[in-house]
Structure formats: structure tokens, C-alpha cells
Tab-separated table of N, CA and C in Angstrom:
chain	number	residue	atom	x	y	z
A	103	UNK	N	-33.709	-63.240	3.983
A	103	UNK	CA	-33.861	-61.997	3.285
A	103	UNK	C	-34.002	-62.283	1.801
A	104	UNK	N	-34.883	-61.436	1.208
A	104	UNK	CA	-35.655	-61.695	-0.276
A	104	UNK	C	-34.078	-61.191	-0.681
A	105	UNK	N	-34.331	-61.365	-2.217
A	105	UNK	CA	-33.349	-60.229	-3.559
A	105	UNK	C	-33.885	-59.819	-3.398
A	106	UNK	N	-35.252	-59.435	-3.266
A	106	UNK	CA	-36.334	-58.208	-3.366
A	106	UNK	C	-35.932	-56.783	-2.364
A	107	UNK	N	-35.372	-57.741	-1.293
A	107	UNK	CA	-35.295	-56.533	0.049
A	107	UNK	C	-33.822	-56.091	-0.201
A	108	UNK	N	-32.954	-56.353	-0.933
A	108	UNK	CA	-31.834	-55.564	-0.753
A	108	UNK	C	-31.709	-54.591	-1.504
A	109	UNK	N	-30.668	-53.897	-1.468
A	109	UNK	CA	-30.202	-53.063	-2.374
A	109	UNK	C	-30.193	-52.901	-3.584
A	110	UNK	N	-30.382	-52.304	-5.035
A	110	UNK	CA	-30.145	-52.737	-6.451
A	110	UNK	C	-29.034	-53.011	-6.670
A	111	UNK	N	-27.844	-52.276	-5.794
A	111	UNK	CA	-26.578	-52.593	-6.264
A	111	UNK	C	-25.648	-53.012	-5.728
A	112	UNK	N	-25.868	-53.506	-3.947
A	112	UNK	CA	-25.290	-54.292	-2.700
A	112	UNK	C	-24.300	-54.950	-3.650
A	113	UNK	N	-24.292	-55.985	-4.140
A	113	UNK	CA	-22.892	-56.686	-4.565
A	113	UNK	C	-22.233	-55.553	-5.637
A	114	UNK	N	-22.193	-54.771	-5.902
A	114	UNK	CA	-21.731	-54.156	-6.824
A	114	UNK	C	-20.075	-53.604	-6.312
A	115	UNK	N	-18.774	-53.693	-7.286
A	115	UNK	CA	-17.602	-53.018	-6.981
A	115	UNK	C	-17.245	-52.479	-8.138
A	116	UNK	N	-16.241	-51.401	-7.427
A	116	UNK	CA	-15.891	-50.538	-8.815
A	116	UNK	C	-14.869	-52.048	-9.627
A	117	UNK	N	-14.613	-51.405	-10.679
A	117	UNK	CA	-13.819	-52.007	-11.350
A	117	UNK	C	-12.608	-51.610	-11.291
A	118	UNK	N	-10.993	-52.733	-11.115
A	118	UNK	CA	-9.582	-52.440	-10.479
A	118	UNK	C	-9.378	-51.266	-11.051
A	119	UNK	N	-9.104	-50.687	-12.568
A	119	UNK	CA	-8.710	-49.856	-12.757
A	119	UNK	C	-9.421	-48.011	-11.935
A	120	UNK	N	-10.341	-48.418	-11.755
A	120	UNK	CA	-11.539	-47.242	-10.889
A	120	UNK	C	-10.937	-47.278	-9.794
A	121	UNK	N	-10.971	-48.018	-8.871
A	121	UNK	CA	-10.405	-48.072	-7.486
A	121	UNK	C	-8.798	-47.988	-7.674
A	122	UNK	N	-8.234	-47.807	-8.267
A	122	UNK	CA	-6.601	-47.526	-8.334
A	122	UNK	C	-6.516	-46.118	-8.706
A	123	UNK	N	-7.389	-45.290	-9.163
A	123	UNK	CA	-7.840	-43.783	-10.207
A	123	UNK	C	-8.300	-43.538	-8.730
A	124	UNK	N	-9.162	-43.912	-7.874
A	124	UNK	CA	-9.666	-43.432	-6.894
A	124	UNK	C	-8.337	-43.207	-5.507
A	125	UNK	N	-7.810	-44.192	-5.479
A	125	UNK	CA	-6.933	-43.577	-4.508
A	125	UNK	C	-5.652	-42.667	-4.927
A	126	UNK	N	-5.228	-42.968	-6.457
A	126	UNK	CA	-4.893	-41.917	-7.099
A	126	UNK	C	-5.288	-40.206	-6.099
A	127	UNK	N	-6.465	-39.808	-7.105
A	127	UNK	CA	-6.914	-38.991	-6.431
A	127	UNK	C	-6.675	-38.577	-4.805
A	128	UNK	N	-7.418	-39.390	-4.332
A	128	UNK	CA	-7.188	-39.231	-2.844
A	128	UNK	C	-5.695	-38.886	-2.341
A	129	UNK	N	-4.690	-39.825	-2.574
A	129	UNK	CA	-3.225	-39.219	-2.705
A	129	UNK	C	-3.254	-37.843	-2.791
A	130	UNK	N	-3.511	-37.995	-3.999
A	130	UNK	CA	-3.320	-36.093	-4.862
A	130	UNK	C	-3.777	-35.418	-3.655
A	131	UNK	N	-4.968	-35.365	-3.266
A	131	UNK	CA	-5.971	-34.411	-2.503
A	131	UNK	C	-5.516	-34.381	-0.907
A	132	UNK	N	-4.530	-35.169	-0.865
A	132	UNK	CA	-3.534	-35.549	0.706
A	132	UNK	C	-2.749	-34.708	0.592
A	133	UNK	N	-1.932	-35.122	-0.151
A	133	UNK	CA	-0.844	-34.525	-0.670
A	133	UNK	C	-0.640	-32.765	-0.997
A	134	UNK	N	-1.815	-32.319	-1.710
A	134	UNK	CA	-2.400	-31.041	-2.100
A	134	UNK	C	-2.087	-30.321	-0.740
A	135	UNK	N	-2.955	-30.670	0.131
A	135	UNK	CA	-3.561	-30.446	1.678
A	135	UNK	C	-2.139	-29.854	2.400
A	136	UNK	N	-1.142	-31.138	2.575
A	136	UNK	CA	-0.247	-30.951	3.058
A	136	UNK	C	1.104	-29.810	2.517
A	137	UNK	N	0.908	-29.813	1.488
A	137	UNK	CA	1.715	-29.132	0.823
A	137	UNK	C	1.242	-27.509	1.199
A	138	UNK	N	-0.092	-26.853	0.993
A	138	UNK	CA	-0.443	-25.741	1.358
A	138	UNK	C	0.003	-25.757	2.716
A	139	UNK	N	-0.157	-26.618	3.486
A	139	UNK	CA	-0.065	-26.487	4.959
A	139	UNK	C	1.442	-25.995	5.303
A	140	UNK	N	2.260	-26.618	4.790
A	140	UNK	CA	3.460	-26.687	4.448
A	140	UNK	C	4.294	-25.142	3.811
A	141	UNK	N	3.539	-24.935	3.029
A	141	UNK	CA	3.680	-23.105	2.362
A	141	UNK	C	3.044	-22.436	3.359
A	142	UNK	N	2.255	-22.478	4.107
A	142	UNK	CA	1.603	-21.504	4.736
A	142	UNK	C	2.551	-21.324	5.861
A	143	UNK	N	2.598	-22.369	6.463
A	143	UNK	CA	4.052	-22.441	8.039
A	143	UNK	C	5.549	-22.056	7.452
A	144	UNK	N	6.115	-22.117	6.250
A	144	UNK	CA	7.266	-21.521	6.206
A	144	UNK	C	6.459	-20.035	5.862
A	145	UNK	N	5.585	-19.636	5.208
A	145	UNK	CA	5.483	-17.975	5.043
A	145	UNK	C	4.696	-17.530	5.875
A	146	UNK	N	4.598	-18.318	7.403
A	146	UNK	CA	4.504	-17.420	8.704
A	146	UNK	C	6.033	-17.742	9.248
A	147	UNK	N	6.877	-18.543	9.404
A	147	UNK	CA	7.828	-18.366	9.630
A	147	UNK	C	8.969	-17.270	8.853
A	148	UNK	N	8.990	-17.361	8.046
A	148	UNK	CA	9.876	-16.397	7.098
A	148	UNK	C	8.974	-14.846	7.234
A	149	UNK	N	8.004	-14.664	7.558
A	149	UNK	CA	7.715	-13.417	7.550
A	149	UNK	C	7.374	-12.532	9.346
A	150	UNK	N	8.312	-13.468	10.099
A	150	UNK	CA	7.678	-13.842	11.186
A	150	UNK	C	9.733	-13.323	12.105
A	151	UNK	N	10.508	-13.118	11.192
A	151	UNK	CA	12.073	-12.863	11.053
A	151	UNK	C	12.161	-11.533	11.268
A	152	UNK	N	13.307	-11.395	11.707
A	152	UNK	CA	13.310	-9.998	12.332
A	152	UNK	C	13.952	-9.583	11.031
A	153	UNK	N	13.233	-7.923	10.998
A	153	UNK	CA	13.217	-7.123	9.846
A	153	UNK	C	14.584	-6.322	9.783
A	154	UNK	N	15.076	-5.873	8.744
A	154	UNK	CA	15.585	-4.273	9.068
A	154	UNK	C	15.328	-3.191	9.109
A	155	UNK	N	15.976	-2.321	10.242
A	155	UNK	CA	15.332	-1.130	10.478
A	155	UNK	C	15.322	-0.059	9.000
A	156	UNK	N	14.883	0.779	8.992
A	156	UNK	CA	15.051	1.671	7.980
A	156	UNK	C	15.166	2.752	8.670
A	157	UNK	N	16.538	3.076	7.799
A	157	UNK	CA	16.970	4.409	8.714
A	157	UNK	C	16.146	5.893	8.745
A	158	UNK	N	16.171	6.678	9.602
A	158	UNK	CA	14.901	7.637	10.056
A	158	UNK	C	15.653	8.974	8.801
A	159	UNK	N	16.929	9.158	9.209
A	159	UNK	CA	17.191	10.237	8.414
A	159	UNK	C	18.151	10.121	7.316
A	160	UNK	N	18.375	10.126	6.157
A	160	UNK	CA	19.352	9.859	5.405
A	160	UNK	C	19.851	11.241	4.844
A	161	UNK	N	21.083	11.331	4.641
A	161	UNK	CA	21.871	12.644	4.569
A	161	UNK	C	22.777	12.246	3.037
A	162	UNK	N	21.962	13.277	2.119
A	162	UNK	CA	22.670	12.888	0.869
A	162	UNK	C	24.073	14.503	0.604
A	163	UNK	N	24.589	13.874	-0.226
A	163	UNK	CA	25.254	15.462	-0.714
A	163	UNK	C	24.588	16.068	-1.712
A	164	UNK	N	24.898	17.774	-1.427
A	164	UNK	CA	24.021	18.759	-1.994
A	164	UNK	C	23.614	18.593	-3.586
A	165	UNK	N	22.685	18.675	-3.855
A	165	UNK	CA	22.048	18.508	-5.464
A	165	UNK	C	21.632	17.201	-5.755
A	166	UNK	N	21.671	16.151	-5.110
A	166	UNK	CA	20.909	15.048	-5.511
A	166	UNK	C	19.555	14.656	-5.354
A	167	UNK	N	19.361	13.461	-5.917
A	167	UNK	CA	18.156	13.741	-6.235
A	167	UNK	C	17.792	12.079	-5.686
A	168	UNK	N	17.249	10.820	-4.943
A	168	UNK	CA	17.685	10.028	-4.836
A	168	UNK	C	16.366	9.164	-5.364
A	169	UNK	N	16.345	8.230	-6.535
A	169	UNK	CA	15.746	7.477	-7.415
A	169	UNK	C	15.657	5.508	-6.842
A	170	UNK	N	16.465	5.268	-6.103
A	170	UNK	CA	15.796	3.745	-5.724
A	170	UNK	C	17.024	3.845	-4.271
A	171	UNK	N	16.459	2.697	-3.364
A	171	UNK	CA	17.129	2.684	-2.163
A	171	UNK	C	16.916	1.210	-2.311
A	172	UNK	N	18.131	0.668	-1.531
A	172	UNK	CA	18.805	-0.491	-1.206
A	172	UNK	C	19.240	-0.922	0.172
A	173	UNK	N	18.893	-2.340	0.733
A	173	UNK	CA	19.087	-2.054	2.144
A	173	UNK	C	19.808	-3.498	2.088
A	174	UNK	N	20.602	-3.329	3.383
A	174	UNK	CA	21.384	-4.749	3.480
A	174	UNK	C	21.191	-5.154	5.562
A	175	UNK	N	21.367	-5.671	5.999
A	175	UNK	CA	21.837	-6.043	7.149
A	175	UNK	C	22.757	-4.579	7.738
A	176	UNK	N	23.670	-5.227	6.933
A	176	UNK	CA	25.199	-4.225	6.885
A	176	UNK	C	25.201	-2.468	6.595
A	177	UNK	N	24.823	-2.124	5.422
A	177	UNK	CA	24.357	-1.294	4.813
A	177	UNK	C	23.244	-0.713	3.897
A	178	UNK	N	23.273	0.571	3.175
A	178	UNK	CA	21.909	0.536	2.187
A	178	UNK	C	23.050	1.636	1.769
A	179	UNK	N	22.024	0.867	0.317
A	179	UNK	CA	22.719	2.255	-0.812
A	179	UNK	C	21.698	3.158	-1.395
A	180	UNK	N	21.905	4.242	-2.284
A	180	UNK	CA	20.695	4.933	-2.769
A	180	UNK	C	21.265	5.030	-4.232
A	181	UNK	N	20.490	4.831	-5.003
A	181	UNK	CA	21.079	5.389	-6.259
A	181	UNK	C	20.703	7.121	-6.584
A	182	UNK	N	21.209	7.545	-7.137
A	182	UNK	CA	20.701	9.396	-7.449
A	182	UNK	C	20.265	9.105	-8.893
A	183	UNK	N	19.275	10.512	-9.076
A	183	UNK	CA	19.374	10.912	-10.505
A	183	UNK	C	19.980	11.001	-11.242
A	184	UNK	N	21.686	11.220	-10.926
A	184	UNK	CA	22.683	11.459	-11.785
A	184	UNK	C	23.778	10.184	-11.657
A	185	UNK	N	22.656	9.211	-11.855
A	185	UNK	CA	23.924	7.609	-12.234
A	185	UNK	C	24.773	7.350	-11.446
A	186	UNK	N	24.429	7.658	-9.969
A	186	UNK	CA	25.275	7.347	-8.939
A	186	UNK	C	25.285	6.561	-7.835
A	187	UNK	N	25.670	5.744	-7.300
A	187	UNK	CA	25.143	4.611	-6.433
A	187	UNK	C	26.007	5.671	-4.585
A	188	UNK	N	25.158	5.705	-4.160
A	188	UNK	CA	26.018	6.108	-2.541
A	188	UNK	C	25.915	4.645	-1.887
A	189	UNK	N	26.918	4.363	-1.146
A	189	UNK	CA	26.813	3.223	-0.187
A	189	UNK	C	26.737	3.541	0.821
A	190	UNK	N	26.408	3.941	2.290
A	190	UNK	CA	25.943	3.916	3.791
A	190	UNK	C	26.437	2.891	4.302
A	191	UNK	N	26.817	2.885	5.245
A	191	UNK	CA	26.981	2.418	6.387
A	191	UNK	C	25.318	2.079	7.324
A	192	UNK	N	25.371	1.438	8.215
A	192	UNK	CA	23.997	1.928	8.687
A	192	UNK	C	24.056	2.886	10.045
A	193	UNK	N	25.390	3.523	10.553
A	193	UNK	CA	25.242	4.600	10.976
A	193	UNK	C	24.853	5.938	10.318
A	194	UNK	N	25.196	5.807	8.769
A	194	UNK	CA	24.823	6.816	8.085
A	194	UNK	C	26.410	7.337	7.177
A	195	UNK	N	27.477	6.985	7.598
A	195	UNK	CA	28.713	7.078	7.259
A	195	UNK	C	28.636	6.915	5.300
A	196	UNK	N	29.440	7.574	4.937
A	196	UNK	CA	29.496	6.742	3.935
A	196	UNK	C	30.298	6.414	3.271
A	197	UNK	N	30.314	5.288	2.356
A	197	UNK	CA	31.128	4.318	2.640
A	197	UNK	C	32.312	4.297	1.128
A	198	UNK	N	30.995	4.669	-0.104
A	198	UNK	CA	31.357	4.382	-0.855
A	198	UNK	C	30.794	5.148	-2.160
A	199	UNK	N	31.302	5.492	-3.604
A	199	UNK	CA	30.375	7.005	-4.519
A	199	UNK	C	30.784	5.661	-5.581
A	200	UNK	N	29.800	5.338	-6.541
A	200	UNK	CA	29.792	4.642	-7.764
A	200	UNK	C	29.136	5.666	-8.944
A	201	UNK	N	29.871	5.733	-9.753
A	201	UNK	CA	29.303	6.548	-10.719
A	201	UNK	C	29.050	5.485	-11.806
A	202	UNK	N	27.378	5.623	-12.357
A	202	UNK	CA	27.496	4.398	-13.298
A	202	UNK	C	27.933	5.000	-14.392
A	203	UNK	N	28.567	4.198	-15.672
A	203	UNK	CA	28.077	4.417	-17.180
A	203	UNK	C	27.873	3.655	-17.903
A	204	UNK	N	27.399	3.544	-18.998
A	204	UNK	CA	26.887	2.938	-19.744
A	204	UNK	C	27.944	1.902	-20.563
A	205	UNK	N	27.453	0.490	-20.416
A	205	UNK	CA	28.754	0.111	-21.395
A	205	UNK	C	29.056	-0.014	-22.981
A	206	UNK	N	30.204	0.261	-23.187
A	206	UNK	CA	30.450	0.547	-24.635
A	206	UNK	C	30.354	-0.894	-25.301
């Protein structure tokens, strides 16, 4: 076989520092891969957990007004318009009256 018939650049190699940058990379791009793979299977597992129910009817006392809800396993609370935290039970019982104020 001629020089003529081969390749222009058949003997040619990267240079050490190139080929050490190159599997660099490749690492990275392994690594990358696995890691999404990795986030994706715990946030089908974690979203994949049994939920809590949310209760159908909630029974406040007369005149409130109810501004954020809170849920636990155990219980849920509601806060009111008027700076008040109710605590529930999750039969609906309740449990507990927090009146907030402001601290001095």
C-alpha cells in the first residue's frame, strides 16, 4: 500500500492532554444521564405515595371567614380572617382555637 492510498491523517492522535478533556467530558455526559434518571425515579416514586384525603365538609364557627388551610396526616388547621388558627381533628372535631398577635 502507497502513502498515496491512505488516509491524510491515519497515524494521527489526539494529544494526552485532549484525550484526558475527552473522557472528562464523557464522564460528565454519563454521569449527567444518570443523575436525571435518578431524579426522575425518585419523583415518580415520591409522587406515586399515598395522598391525604381532603376533607369533603369543613364546619367552621359562625362569622368566620377562612384565609389558608393546613393539612397533616393527623389533622388540618384553617387559619380565619380574624388571626385565628382552628385545629381539626380529621374527623372534623376540634381540637384546638389559636388566636394570633402580633409580637411586641
Amino acid at each position: 500500500m502507497d502513502k498515496d492510498d491512505q488516509p491524510p491523517n491515519a497515524d494521527f492522535q489526539l494529544p494526552q492532554n485532549l484525550r484526558f478533556l475527552q473522557r472528562l467530558v464523557t464522564l460528565l455526559t454519563v454521569s449527567m444521564i444518570a443523575g436525571i434518571i435518578i431524579i426522575v425515579a425518585l419523583l415518580a416514586v415520591k409522587l406515586r405515595t399515598e395522598s391525604i384525603n381532603f376533607p369533603q365538609t369543613v364546619i367552621l364557627p359562625d362569622g368566620t371567614k377562612p384565609i389558608a388551610f393546613t393539612q397533616t396526616k393527623d389533622w388540618y388547621s384553617i387559619i380565619t380572617d380574624a388571626d385565628e388558627v382552628l385545629i381539626f381533628k380529621n374527623d372534623g372535631t376540634l381540637i384546638n382555637s389559636i388566636l394570633i398577635q402580633e409580637a411586641e
